[in-house]
Amino acid sequence: MMVLIWSSSAMMLRRFCCFSTSASSSFASAPLSSLNKKRRLVFLGSPQVSASVLDALFSASSAPDSLFEVAAIVTQPPSGRDRGRKITPSPVAQRALDKGFPSDLIFTPVKAGEESFLENFKSLEPELCVTAAYGNILPSKVLKIPSLGTVNIHPSLLPLYRGAAPVQRALEDGVKETGVSLAFTVRQLDAGPVISCQRIDVDDQIKAPELLELLFAQGSELLLRELPSIFDGSAKRKAEEQDESKATLAPKITPKESWLSFDQEAITLHNKVRAFAGWPGTRAKVMIVDPQNGQSNTTELKIITTRVYNGAKAQSGDADDVVFNKGSLIFPCGRQTALEVLEVQLPGTKVVNASAFWNGLRGQKLKRI
Ligand SMILES: *[C@@H]1O[C@H](CO)[C@@H](O)[C@H](O)[C@H]1NC(C)=O
Ligand SMILES: *[C@@H]1O[C@H](CO)[C@@H](O)[C@H](O)[C@H]1NC(C)=O
């Protein structure tokens, strides 16, 4: 009897050992982190610049000792579906698919608050949401789901330039310095406590698309550096409330704003050209005059690349005449300033440099309007 009991407990012991052996062998083949469960991160982003943040998250999460996994992706619905055009996924969705991310874990709600999405989102049990230019407002019912909250990469030094077009508005204002902030998301737009930020100097020739790329690259680094503090809760404690009295707004750009008026000073126009490069671009109405017969045409000219003219006044004759000087078109502007235009584009044609454009005029005169 005694022996029997002993042997049965020995059996149990052996089975327990077997179990623990198989567990430790699976542990040996899997990384240490399978013991400490990985944090479930959901990424929300849409345009090309967000895709670069997603890349950074993918490569960090694939490291053997990574603290997190990308559990799902939320992005804007594909564009073009209502106009009979080819349906194109957002750049973030495309990048995720290219990397082999499961398509059933890519969500594209029209609104982040819609019921069917909320159910899916809850069932993912996200611990942290990371947003980077997602492009949709997150309602409270979404924000309260991730247990560690939501953090946003915002390309400005908050509380400056809150809103949809921070990089464009900063360039338009001619700032010499800007940066990127990592902040918790709250109901009020871009107003949450700031975990960390990174400043950068702004070169006076840089255009919005390049600056956006640069800031989101810096923002990705900031995010990866701060993730451990977000996961262990210390980020919540160290994050600083924004000074509301210093807050400024960066409202979205409308196509109407793309027109240039040469009454303005050259520096103002130059900043606008850099700010709206990419979208919606900048345009001016110009007049082309044939000096032989006095006939003239008005045409729209896209102004692509500019510089503030610092040379001597190369001007003679009519105050509205645009002159060609050392590879640039010189447009007279307000307060006796002048804008050098280096690249232009006529409707329906390619971007050309000023020399090619000037040669194409074949002796006709160019006038600003
Ligand atoms: C004005 O436009 C018409 C039609 O595009 C063209 O034939 C004509 O040469 C242009 N005239 C000038 C002065 O550019
Ligand atoms: C301007 O463009 C033309 C035609 O593409 C090219 O031959 C020329 O080298 C360019 N000039 C400058 C200054 O870039």
mmCIF file of C-alpha atoms and ligand atoms in Angstrom:
data_model
loop_
_atom_site.group_PDB
_atom_site.id
_atom_site.type_symbol
_atom_site.label_atom_id
_atom_site.label_comp_id
_atom_site.label_asym_id
_atom_site.label_seq_id
_atom_site.Cartn_x
_atom_site.Cartn_y
_atom_site.Cartn_z
ATOM 1 C CA MET A 1 0.000 0.000 0.000
ATOM 2 C CA MET A 2 2.687 2.418 1.068
ATOM 3 C CA VAL A 3 4.795 1.455 -1.899
ATOM 4 C CA LEU A 4 1.917 1.993 -4.236
ATOM 5 C CA ILE A 5 1.297 5.472 -2.928
ATOM 6 C CA TRP A 6 4.947 6.310 -3.154
ATOM 7 C CA SER A 7 5.185 5.072 -6.683
ATOM 8 C CA SER A 8 2.120 7.042 -7.752
ATOM 9 C CA SER A 9 3.575 10.240 -6.352
ATOM 10 C CA ALA A 10 6.822 9.396 -8.110
ATOM 11 C CA MET A 11 4.793 9.144 -11.294
ATOM 12 C CA MET A 12 3.323 12.537 -10.625
ATOM 13 C CA LEU A 13 6.750 13.896 -9.978
ATOM 14 C CA ARG A 14 7.986 12.494 -13.226
ATOM 15 C CA ARG A 15 5.077 13.898 -15.146
ATOM 16 C CA PHE A 16 5.613 17.266 -13.580
ATOM 17 C CA CYS A 17 9.287 17.051 -14.562
ATOM 18 C CA CYS A 18 8.390 16.120 -18.083
ATOM 19 C CA PHE A 19 6.021 19.035 -18.293
ATOM 20 C CA SER A 20 8.575 21.426 -16.932
ATOM 21 C CA THR A 21 11.252 20.008 -19.269
ATOM 22 C CA SER A 22 9.102 20.502 -22.320
ATOM 23 C CA ALA A 23 8.270 23.999 -21.137
ATOM 24 C CA SER A 24 11.895 24.890 -20.695
ATOM 25 C CA SER A 25 12.811 23.419 -24.068
ATOM 26 C CA SER A 26 10.234 25.596 -25.793
ATOM 27 C CA PHE A 27 11.599 28.473 -23.752
ATOM 28 C CA ALA A 28 15.101 27.674 -25.022
ATOM 29 C CA SER A 29 13.993 27.879 -28.642
ATOM 30 C CA ALA A 30 11.839 30.971 -28.038
ATOM 31 C CA PRO A 31 13.346 34.195 -26.691
ATOM 32 C CA LEU A 32 13.268 35.279 -23.075
ATOM 33 C CA SER A 33 10.374 37.610 -23.786
ATOM 34 C CA SER A 34 7.935 34.693 -24.117
ATOM 35 C CA LEU A 35 8.066 34.619 -20.344
ATOM 36 C CA ASN A 36 7.409 38.357 -19.979
ATOM 37 C CA LYS A 37 4.412 38.755 -22.220
ATOM 38 C CA LYS A 38 4.945 41.281 -24.993
ATOM 39 C CA ARG A 39 2.940 44.486 -24.854
ATOM 40 C CA ARG A 40 0.218 44.752 -27.461
ATOM 41 C CA LEU A 41 0.709 47.927 -29.469
ATOM 42 C CA VAL A 42 -1.736 49.194 -32.078
ATOM 43 C CA PHE A 43 -0.375 51.607 -34.672
ATOM 44 C CA LEU A 44 -2.587 54.272 -36.270
ATOM 45 C CA GLY A 45 -1.235 56.174 -39.267
ATOM 46 C CA SER A 46 -1.929 56.840 -42.927
ATOM 47 C CA PRO A 47 0.447 58.767 -45.235
ATOM 48 C CA GLN A 48 3.973 57.983 -46.390
ATOM 49 C CA VAL A 49 5.581 59.673 -43.365
ATOM 50 C CA SER A 50 3.616 57.382 -41.029
ATOM 51 C CA ALA A 51 4.814 54.369 -42.992
ATOM 52 C CA SER A 52 8.364 55.254 -41.929
ATOM 53 C CA VAL A 53 7.274 55.184 -38.261
ATOM 54 C CA LEU A 54 5.619 51.803 -38.853
ATOM 55 C CA ASP A 55 8.884 50.526 -40.349
ATOM 56 C CA ALA A 56 10.760 51.588 -37.226
ATOM 57 C CA LEU A 57 8.187 49.797 -35.039
ATOM 58 C CA PHE A 58 8.334 46.642 -37.154
ATOM 59 C CA SER A 59 12.099 46.425 -36.968
ATOM 60 C CA ALA A 60 12.199 47.174 -33.221
ATOM 61 C CA SER A 61 9.469 44.597 -32.511
ATOM 62 C CA SER A 62 11.297 41.899 -34.449
ATOM 63 C CA ALA A 63 14.313 42.146 -32.116
ATOM 64 C CA PRO A 64 14.491 39.048 -29.853
ATOM 65 C CA ASP A 65 14.299 41.106 -26.656
ATOM 66 C CA SER A 66 11.546 43.444 -27.876
ATOM 67 C CA LEU A 67 9.067 44.586 -25.239
ATOM 68 C CA PHE A 68 6.141 44.791 -27.658
ATOM 69 C CA GLU A 69 4.429 43.442 -30.734
ATOM 70 C CA VAL A 70 2.403 45.299 -33.362
ATOM 71 C CA ALA A 71 -0.997 43.737 -32.648
ATOM 72 C CA ALA A 72 -2.959 45.654 -35.295
ATOM 73 C CA ILE A 73 -2.854 48.627 -37.640
ATOM 74 C CA VAL A 74 -5.551 51.245 -38.115
ATOM 75 C CA THR A 75 -5.411 53.452 -41.185
ATOM 76 C CA GLN A 76 -7.571 55.569 -43.507
ATOM 77 C CA PRO A 77 -9.775 53.621 -45.938
ATOM 78 C CA PRO A 78 -8.393 53.099 -49.456
ATOM 79 C CA SER A 79 -8.808 56.162 -51.668
ATOM 80 C CA GLY A 80 -10.521 56.364 -55.020
ATOM 81 C CA ARG A 81 -13.227 53.835 -54.374
ATOM 82 C CA ASP A 82 -16.087 56.181 -55.218
ATOM 83 C CA ARG A 83 -14.750 57.657 -58.421
ATOM 84 C CA GLY A 84 -14.244 54.539 -60.464
ATOM 85 C CA ARG A 85 -10.501 54.935 -60.141
ATOM 86 C CA LYS A 86 -8.143 52.206 -59.083
ATOM 87 C CA ILE A 87 -8.493 51.563 -55.371
ATOM 88 C CA THR A 88 -5.282 52.423 -53.566
ATOM 89 C CA PRO A 89 -4.629 51.456 -49.964
ATOM 90 C CA SER A 90 -3.113 54.119 -47.728
ATOM 91 C CA PRO A 91 0.718 54.110 -47.749
ATOM 92 C CA VAL A 92 0.649 52.623 -44.225
ATOM 93 C CA ALA A 93 -1.651 49.765 -45.277
ATOM 94 C CA GLN A 94 0.488 49.143 -48.348
ATOM 95 C CA ARG A 95 3.690 49.037 -46.299
ATOM 96 C CA ALA A 96 2.134 46.633 -43.788
ATOM 97 C CA LEU A 97 0.944 44.318 -46.572
ATOM 98 C CA ASP A 98 4.371 44.461 -48.245
ATOM 99 C CA LYS A 99 5.928 43.366 -44.953
ATOM 100 C CA GLY A 100 3.565 40.404 -44.759
ATOM 101 C CA PHE A 101 1.417 41.820 -41.954
ATOM 102 C CA PRO A 102 -1.912 39.895 -41.818
ATOM 103 C CA SER A 103 -4.533 41.829 -43.751
ATOM 104 C CA ASP A 104 -7.263 40.927 -41.231
ATOM 105 C CA LEU A 105 -5.331 42.917 -38.608
ATOM 106 C CA ILE A 106 -5.400 46.083 -40.733
ATOM 107 C CA PHE A 107 -8.500 48.122 -39.929
ATOM 108 C CA THR A 108 -9.792 50.962 -42.113
ATOM 109 C CA PRO A 109 -12.816 52.517 -40.406
ATOM 110 C CA VAL A 110 -14.198 55.677 -42.005
ATOM 111 C CA LYS A 111 -14.629 57.012 -38.476
ATOM 112 C CA ALA A 112 -12.688 55.656 -35.496
ATOM 113 C CA GLY A 113 -15.858 55.815 -33.383
ATOM 114 C CA GLU A 114 -17.953 53.471 -35.518
ATOM 115 C CA GLU A 115 -19.533 50.537 -33.657
ATOM 116 C CA SER A 116 -18.224 47.630 -35.732
ATOM 117 C CA PHE A 117 -14.679 48.921 -35.444
ATOM 118 C CA LEU A 118 -14.959 49.574 -31.698
ATOM 119 C CA GLU A 119 -15.924 45.935 -31.107
ATOM 120 C CA ASN A 120 -12.961 44.644 -33.093
ATOM 121 C CA PHE A 121 -10.679 47.147 -31.443
ATOM 122 C CA LYS A 122 -11.751 46.127 -27.921
ATOM 123 C CA SER A 123 -11.291 42.452 -28.685
ATOM 124 C CA LEU A 124 -7.659 43.153 -29.684
ATOM 125 C CA GLU A 125 -7.030 44.175 -26.066
ATOM 126 C CA PRO A 126 -4.535 46.861 -27.046
ATOM 127 C CA GLU A 127 -2.284 48.121 -24.245
ATOM 128 C CA LEU A 128 -0.847 51.102 -26.105
ATOM 129 C CA CYS A 129 -1.904 53.021 -29.213
ATOM 130 C CA VAL A 130 0.668 54.982 -31.194
ATOM 131 C CA THR A 131 -0.581 57.542 -33.699
ATOM 132 C CA ALA A 132 1.413 59.316 -36.393
ATOM 133 C CA ALA A 133 -0.540 61.424 -38.895
ATOM 134 C CA TYR A 134 -3.517 59.062 -38.706
ATOM 135 C CA GLY A 135 -5.847 61.764 -40.009
ATOM 136 C CA ASN A 136 -8.971 60.872 -37.993
ATOM 137 C CA ILE A 137 -10.055 62.234 -34.637
ATOM 138 C CA LEU A 138 -10.051 59.603 -31.865
ATOM 139 C CA PRO A 139 -13.191 59.861 -29.712
ATOM 140 C CA SER A 140 -13.068 59.169 -25.941
ATOM 141 C CA LYS A 141 -14.591 55.723 -26.398
ATOM 142 C CA VAL A 142 -11.487 54.765 -28.424
ATOM 143 C CA LEU A 143 -9.013 56.603 -26.190
ATOM 144 C CA LYS A 144 -10.177 54.821 -23.045
ATOM 145 C CA ILE A 145 -9.577 51.315 -24.432
ATOM 146 C CA PRO A 146 -5.749 50.953 -24.395
ATOM 147 C CA SER A 147 -4.691 50.487 -20.758
ATOM 148 C CA LEU A 148 -1.452 52.492 -21.138
ATOM 149 C CA GLY A 149 -3.100 55.222 -23.186
ATOM 150 C CA THR A 150 -2.383 56.664 -26.626
ATOM 151 C CA VAL A 151 0.739 58.565 -27.629
ATOM 152 C CA ASN A 152 1.109 60.735 -30.713
ATOM 153 C CA ILE A 153 4.124 61.825 -32.750
ATOM 154 C CA HIS A 154 3.396 65.451 -33.617
ATOM 155 C CA PRO A 155 5.835 67.325 -35.893
ATOM 156 C CA SER A 156 6.093 70.575 -33.932
ATOM 157 C CA LEU A 157 7.361 71.784 -30.573
ATOM 158 C CA LEU A 158 4.082 71.591 -28.676
ATOM 159 C CA PRO A 159 2.208 73.665 -27.590
ATOM 160 C CA LEU A 160 3.196 75.458 -30.822
ATOM 161 C CA TYR A 161 1.410 74.495 -34.043
ATOM 162 C CA ARG A 162 -1.296 72.210 -32.788
ATOM 163 C CA GLY A 163 -3.500 70.846 -35.541
ATOM 164 C CA ALA A 164 -3.465 69.406 -39.032
ATOM 165 C CA ALA A 165 -0.633 71.283 -40.787
ATOM 166 C CA PRO A 166 2.115 72.008 -38.237
ATOM 167 C CA VAL A 167 5.086 71.664 -40.591
ATOM 168 C CA GLN A 168 3.491 73.699 -43.370
ATOM 169 C CA ARG A 169 2.400 76.509 -41.047
ATOM 170 C CA ALA A 170 5.801 76.669 -39.357
ATOM 171 C CA LEU A 171 7.538 76.997 -42.746
ATOM 172 C CA GLU A 172 4.978 79.566 -43.855
ATOM 173 C CA ASP A 173 5.880 81.586 -40.743
ATOM 174 C CA GLY A 174 9.563 81.295 -41.636
ATOM 175 C CA VAL A 175 10.610 79.696 -38.347
ATOM 176 C CA LYS A 176 14.325 79.078 -37.823
ATOM 177 C CA GLU A 177 13.720 76.223 -35.426
ATOM 178 C CA THR A 178 11.065 73.560 -35.063
ATOM 179 C CA GLY A 179 10.899 69.992 -33.841
ATOM 180 C CA VAL A 180 8.867 66.940 -33.046
ATOM 181 C CA SER A 181 6.996 66.051 -29.857
ATOM 182 C CA LEU A 182 5.850 62.788 -28.340
ATOM 183 C CA ALA A 183 2.719 63.477 -26.318
ATOM 184 C CA PHE A 184 -0.164 61.616 -24.738
ATOM 185 C CA THR A 185 -3.406 61.996 -26.635
ATOM 186 C CA VAL A 186 -6.327 63.609 -24.832
ATOM 187 C CA ARG A 187 -9.737 64.726 -26.069
ATOM 188 C CA GLN A 188 -8.551 68.254 -26.886
ATOM 189 C CA LEU A 189 -6.510 68.375 -30.091
ATOM 190 C CA ASP A 190 -2.730 67.935 -29.552
ATOM 191 C CA ALA A 191 -3.075 69.206 -25.990
ATOM 192 C CA GLY A 192 -1.898 66.193 -23.961
ATOM 193 C CA PRO A 193 1.150 66.052 -21.666
ATOM 194 C CA VAL A 194 4.464 65.969 -23.555
ATOM 195 C CA ILE A 195 6.738 63.000 -22.824
ATOM 196 C CA SER A 196 9.684 64.261 -24.826
ATOM 197 C CA CYS A 197 10.626 66.465 -27.773
ATOM 198 C CA GLN A 198 13.478 66.981 -30.191
ATOM 199 C CA ARG A 199 14.450 70.360 -31.669
ATOM 200 C CA ILE A 200 15.908 70.906 -35.115
ATOM 201 C CA ASP A 201 17.197 73.935 -37.035
ATOM 202 C CA VAL A 202 15.296 74.820 -40.192
ATOM 203 C CA ASP A 203 17.357 75.506 -43.304
ATOM 204 C CA ASP A 204 15.853 78.332 -45.383
ATOM 205 C CA GLN A 205 15.697 76.176 -48.528
ATOM 206 C CA ILE A 206 14.055 73.099 -47.020
ATOM 207 C CA LYS A 207 10.538 72.313 -48.293
ATOM 208 C CA ALA A 208 7.627 70.783 -46.390
ATOM 209 C CA PRO A 209 7.903 67.198 -47.723
ATOM 210 C CA GLU A 210 11.585 66.898 -46.747
ATOM 211 C CA LEU A 211 11.035 68.526 -43.365
ATOM 212 C CA LEU A 212 8.088 66.219 -42.644
ATOM 213 C CA GLU A 213 10.238 63.214 -43.465
ATOM 214 C CA LEU A 214 13.046 64.462 -41.249
ATOM 215 C CA LEU A 215 10.735 65.196 -38.318
ATOM 216 C CA PHE A 216 8.966 61.842 -38.467
ATOM 217 C CA ALA A 217 12.327 60.063 -38.655
ATOM 218 C CA GLN A 218 13.350 61.914 -35.481
ATOM 219 C CA GLY A 219 9.922 61.192 -34.034
ATOM 220 C CA SER A 220 10.388 57.443 -34.577
ATOM 221 C CA GLU A 221 13.661 57.550 -32.657
ATOM 222 C CA LEU A 222 12.008 59.516 -29.880
ATOM 223 C CA LEU A 223 9.215 56.955 -29.689
ATOM 224 C CA LEU A 224 11.542 53.938 -29.578
ATOM 225 C CA ARG A 225 13.641 55.624 -26.892
ATOM 226 C CA GLU A 226 10.583 56.366 -24.750
ATOM 227 C CA LEU A 227 8.648 53.090 -25.201
ATOM 228 C CA PRO A 228 10.217 51.427 -22.130
ATOM 229 C CA SER A 229 9.196 54.384 -19.942
ATOM 230 C CA ILE A 230 5.691 54.290 -21.430
ATOM 231 C CA PHE A 231 5.415 50.557 -20.699
ATOM 232 C CA ASP A 232 6.657 50.839 -17.111
ATOM 233 C CA GLY A 233 4.417 53.827 -16.407
ATOM 234 C CA SER A 234 7.198 56.330 -15.678
ATOM 235 C CA ALA A 235 6.366 58.325 -18.844
ATOM 236 C CA LYS A 236 2.946 59.160 -17.382
ATOM 237 C CA ARG A 237 4.631 60.630 -14.322
ATOM 238 C CA LYS A 238 7.362 62.573 -16.068
ATOM 239 C CA ALA A 239 5.240 63.931 -18.963
ATOM 240 C CA GLU A 240 4.774 67.695 -18.734
ATOM 241 C CA GLU A 241 1.480 69.498 -19.103
ATOM 242 C CA GLN A 242 1.482 71.983 -21.985
ATOM 243 C CA ASP A 243 1.413 75.696 -21.276
ATOM 244 C CA GLU A 244 -1.976 76.626 -22.720
ATOM 245 C CA SER A 245 -1.072 80.312 -22.848
ATOM 246 C CA LYS A 246 1.655 79.546 -25.427
ATOM 247 C CA ALA A 247 -0.488 77.339 -27.667
ATOM 248 C CA THR A 248 -0.818 78.218 -31.363
ATOM 249 C CA LEU A 249 -2.900 76.585 -34.070
ATOM 250 C CA ALA A 250 -1.851 75.151 -37.425
ATOM 251 C CA PRO A 251 -5.107 74.766 -39.342
ATOM 252 C CA LYS A 252 -5.229 72.614 -42.450
ATOM 253 C CA ILE A 253 -4.373 74.153 -45.791
ATOM 254 C CA THR A 254 -6.985 74.904 -48.425
ATOM 255 C CA PRO A 255 -6.264 74.867 -52.182
ATOM 256 C CA LYS A 256 -7.306 78.545 -52.316
ATOM 257 C CA GLU A 257 -4.155 79.406 -50.391
ATOM 258 C CA SER A 258 -1.943 78.205 -53.221
ATOM 259 C CA TRP A 259 -2.183 81.506 -55.147
ATOM 260 C CA LEU A 260 0.782 83.861 -54.814
ATOM 261 C CA SER A 261 0.371 87.593 -54.893
ATOM 262 C CA PHE A 262 3.474 89.549 -55.871
ATOM 263 C CA ASP A 263 2.298 92.502 -53.764
ATOM 264 C CA GLN A 264 3.745 90.583 -50.852
ATOM 265 C CA GLU A 265 7.397 90.643 -49.887
ATOM 266 C CA ALA A 266 9.735 88.085 -51.428
ATOM 267 C CA ILE A 267 10.465 86.371 -48.099
ATOM 268 C CA THR A 268 6.744 85.837 -47.471
ATOM 269 C CA LEU A 269 6.313 84.283 -50.910
ATOM 270 C CA HIS A 270 9.430 82.158 -50.561
ATOM 271 C CA ASN A 271 8.193 80.761 -47.231
ATOM 272 C CA LYS A 272 4.830 79.988 -48.783
ATOM 273 C CA VAL A 273 6.444 78.149 -51.694
ATOM 274 C CA ARG A 274 8.428 75.969 -49.275
ATOM 275 C CA ALA A 275 5.435 75.437 -46.985
ATOM 276 C CA PHE A 276 2.961 74.361 -49.661
ATOM 277 C CA ALA A 277 5.409 72.337 -51.774
ATOM 278 C CA GLY A 278 4.008 68.851 -52.182
ATOM 279 C CA TRP A 279 0.413 69.892 -51.607
ATOM 280 C CA PRO A 280 -1.314 72.105 -52.726
ATOM 281 C CA GLY A 281 1.723 73.764 -54.349
ATOM 282 C CA THR A 282 1.913 77.468 -55.214
ATOM 283 C CA ARG A 283 0.738 79.173 -58.390
ATOM 284 C CA ALA A 284 0.722 82.582 -59.955
ATOM 285 C CA LYS A 285 -1.073 84.122 -62.910
ATOM 286 C CA VAL A 286 1.410 85.552 -65.385
ATOM 287 C CA MET A 287 1.092 87.309 -68.702
ATOM 288 C CA ILE A 288 2.997 86.327 -71.830
ATOM 289 C CA VAL A 289 3.292 89.187 -74.323
ATOM 290 C CA ASP A 290 4.429 88.967 -77.929
ATOM 291 C CA PRO A 291 6.389 92.206 -78.515
ATOM 292 C CA GLN A 292 6.003 91.875 -82.321
ATOM 293 C CA ASN A 293 2.220 92.350 -82.355
ATOM 294 C CA GLY A 294 1.396 93.263 -78.758
ATOM 295 C CA GLN A 295 -0.832 90.170 -78.308
ATOM 296 C CA SER A 296 -0.899 88.682 -74.859
ATOM 297 C CA ASN A 297 -2.007 85.599 -72.982
ATOM 298 C CA THR A 298 -2.631 84.994 -69.345
ATOM 299 C CA THR A 299 -1.501 81.655 -68.007
ATOM 300 C CA GLU A 300 -1.173 79.882 -64.723
ATOM 301 C CA LEU A 301 2.371 79.074 -63.672
ATOM 302 C CA LYS A 302 3.237 76.745 -60.835
ATOM 303 C CA ILE A 303 6.093 78.134 -58.796
ATOM 304 C CA ILE A 304 8.190 75.201 -57.616
ATOM 305 C CA THR A 305 11.528 76.436 -56.259
ATOM 306 C CA THR A 306 12.468 79.938 -55.167
ATOM 307 C CA ARG A 307 15.041 82.002 -53.333
ATOM 308 C CA VAL A 308 14.929 85.542 -52.013
ATOM 309 C CA TYR A 309 16.810 87.725 -54.497
ATOM 310 C CA ASN A 310 19.737 89.522 -52.924
ATOM 311 C CA GLY A 311 21.481 90.891 -55.999
ATOM 312 C CA ALA A 312 21.502 94.395 -57.372
ATOM 313 C CA LYS A 313 18.279 95.577 -58.959
ATOM 314 C CA ALA A 314 18.415 93.938 -62.396
ATOM 315 C CA GLN A 315 15.327 95.837 -63.359
ATOM 316 C CA SER A 316 14.605 98.219 -66.147
ATOM 317 C CA GLY A 317 11.468 99.250 -67.977
ATOM 318 C CA ASP A 318 8.036 98.132 -66.797
ATOM 319 C CA ALA A 319 7.742 97.400 -63.052
ATOM 320 C CA ASP A 320 5.755 94.234 -63.887
ATOM 321 C CA ASP A 321 8.439 92.752 -66.164
ATOM 322 C CA VAL A 322 9.999 89.515 -65.082
ATOM 323 C CA VAL A 323 13.654 89.396 -66.070
ATOM 324 C CA PHE A 324 15.974 86.476 -66.589
ATOM 325 C CA ASN A 325 19.242 86.692 -64.710
ATOM 326 C CA LYS A 326 21.905 84.013 -64.183
ATOM 327 C CA GLY A 327 19.573 81.047 -64.462
ATOM 328 C CA SER A 328 16.675 82.573 -62.507
ATOM 329 C CA LEU A 329 13.466 84.396 -63.282
ATOM 330 C CA ILE A 330 13.402 87.534 -61.139
ATOM 331 C CA PHE A 331 9.884 88.536 -60.089
ATOM 332 C CA PRO A 332 9.492 92.028 -58.626
ATOM 333 C CA CYS A 333 7.635 91.844 -55.281
ATOM 334 C CA GLY A 334 6.256 94.125 -52.603
ATOM 335 C CA ARG A 335 8.378 96.697 -50.754
ATOM 336 C CA GLN A 336 11.051 96.690 -53.450
ATOM 337 C CA THR A 337 12.026 93.096 -52.873
ATOM 338 C CA ALA A 338 12.396 90.433 -55.562
ATOM 339 C CA LEU A 339 11.912 86.696 -55.751
ATOM 340 C CA GLU A 340 14.230 84.431 -57.719
ATOM 341 C CA VAL A 341 12.274 81.601 -59.300
ATOM 342 C CA LEU A 342 14.439 78.589 -60.160
ATOM 343 C CA GLU A 343 11.860 75.997 -61.228
ATOM 344 C CA VAL A 344 8.366 76.337 -62.706
ATOM 345 C CA GLN A 345 5.678 74.188 -64.272
ATOM 346 C CA LEU A 346 3.069 75.093 -66.894
ATOM 347 C CA PRO A 347 -0.282 73.290 -66.671
ATOM 348 C CA GLY A 348 -0.050 69.830 -68.178
ATOM 349 C CA THR A 349 3.729 69.829 -68.525
ATOM 350 C CA LYS A 350 6.771 68.752 -66.543
ATOM 351 C CA VAL A 351 8.696 70.839 -64.036
ATOM 352 C CA VAL A 352 11.417 72.774 -65.845
ATOM 353 C CA ASN A 353 14.233 75.006 -64.667
ATOM 354 C CA ALA A 354 14.094 78.727 -65.300
ATOM 355 C CA SER A 355 16.499 78.601 -68.274
ATOM 356 C CA ALA A 356 14.446 75.981 -70.083
ATOM 357 C CA PHE A 357 11.285 77.968 -69.427
ATOM 358 C CA TRP A 358 12.859 81.239 -70.581
ATOM 359 C CA ASN A 359 14.154 79.616 -73.775
ATOM 360 C CA GLY A 360 10.662 78.256 -74.439
ATOM 361 C CA LEU A 361 9.277 81.798 -74.454
ATOM 362 C CA ARG A 362 11.283 82.507 -77.654
ATOM 363 C CA GLY A 363 11.629 86.215 -77.093
ATOM 364 C CA GLN A 364 8.124 86.795 -75.694
ATOM 365 C CA LYS A 365 7.978 88.885 -72.558
ATOM 366 C CA LEU A 366 6.869 87.601 -69.180
ATOM 367 C CA LYS A 367 4.934 89.878 -66.838
ATOM 368 C CA ARG A 368 3.650 89.366 -63.317
ATOM 369 C CA ILE A 369 -0.008 90.174 -62.690
HETATM 370 C C1 LIG B 1 -1.783 82.921 -76.881
HETATM 371 O O1 LIG B 1 -2.361 81.634 -76.914
HETATM 372 C C2 LIG B 1 -2.680 81.175 -78.206
HETATM 373 C C3 LIG B 1 -3.429 79.875 -78.057
HETATM 374 O O2 LIG B 1 -2.864 79.079 -77.060
HETATM 375 C C4 LIG B 1 -1.415 81.065 -79.049
HETATM 376 O O3 LIG B 1 -1.739 80.641 -80.357
HETATM 377 C C5 LIG B 1 -0.725 82.417 -79.085
HETATM 378 O O4 LIG B 1 0.522 82.299 -79.759
HETATM 379 C C6 LIG B 1 -0.487 82.947 -77.711
HETATM 380 N N1 LIG B 1 0.029 84.295 -77.794
HETATM 381 C C7 LIG B 1 0.995 84.732 -77.019
HETATM 382 C C8 LIG B 1 1.348 86.164 -77.180
HETATM 383 O O5 LIG B 1 1.565 83.997 -76.227
HETATM 384 C C1 LIG B 2 17.959 73.275 -67.222
HETATM 385 O O1 LIG B 2 17.254 72.257 -67.891
HETATM 386 C C2 LIG B 2 17.802 71.910 -69.151
HETATM 387 C C3 LIG B 2 16.846 70.963 -69.845
HETATM 388 O O2 LIG B 2 16.419 69.951 -68.985
HETATM 389 C C4 LIG B 2 19.197 71.349 -68.945
HETATM 390 O O3 LIG B 2 19.790 71.024 -70.181
HETATM 391 C C5 LIG B 2 20.059 72.378 -68.213
HETATM 392 O O4 LIG B 2 21.320 71.852 -67.911
HETATM 393 C C6 LIG B 2 19.372 72.847 -66.936
HETATM 394 N N1 LIG B 2 20.128 73.983 -66.388
HETATM 395 C C7 LIG B 2 20.430 74.076 -65.117
HETATM 396 C C8 LIG B 2 21.146 75.318 -64.694
HETATM 397 O O5 LIG B 2 20.174 73.196 -64.332
#
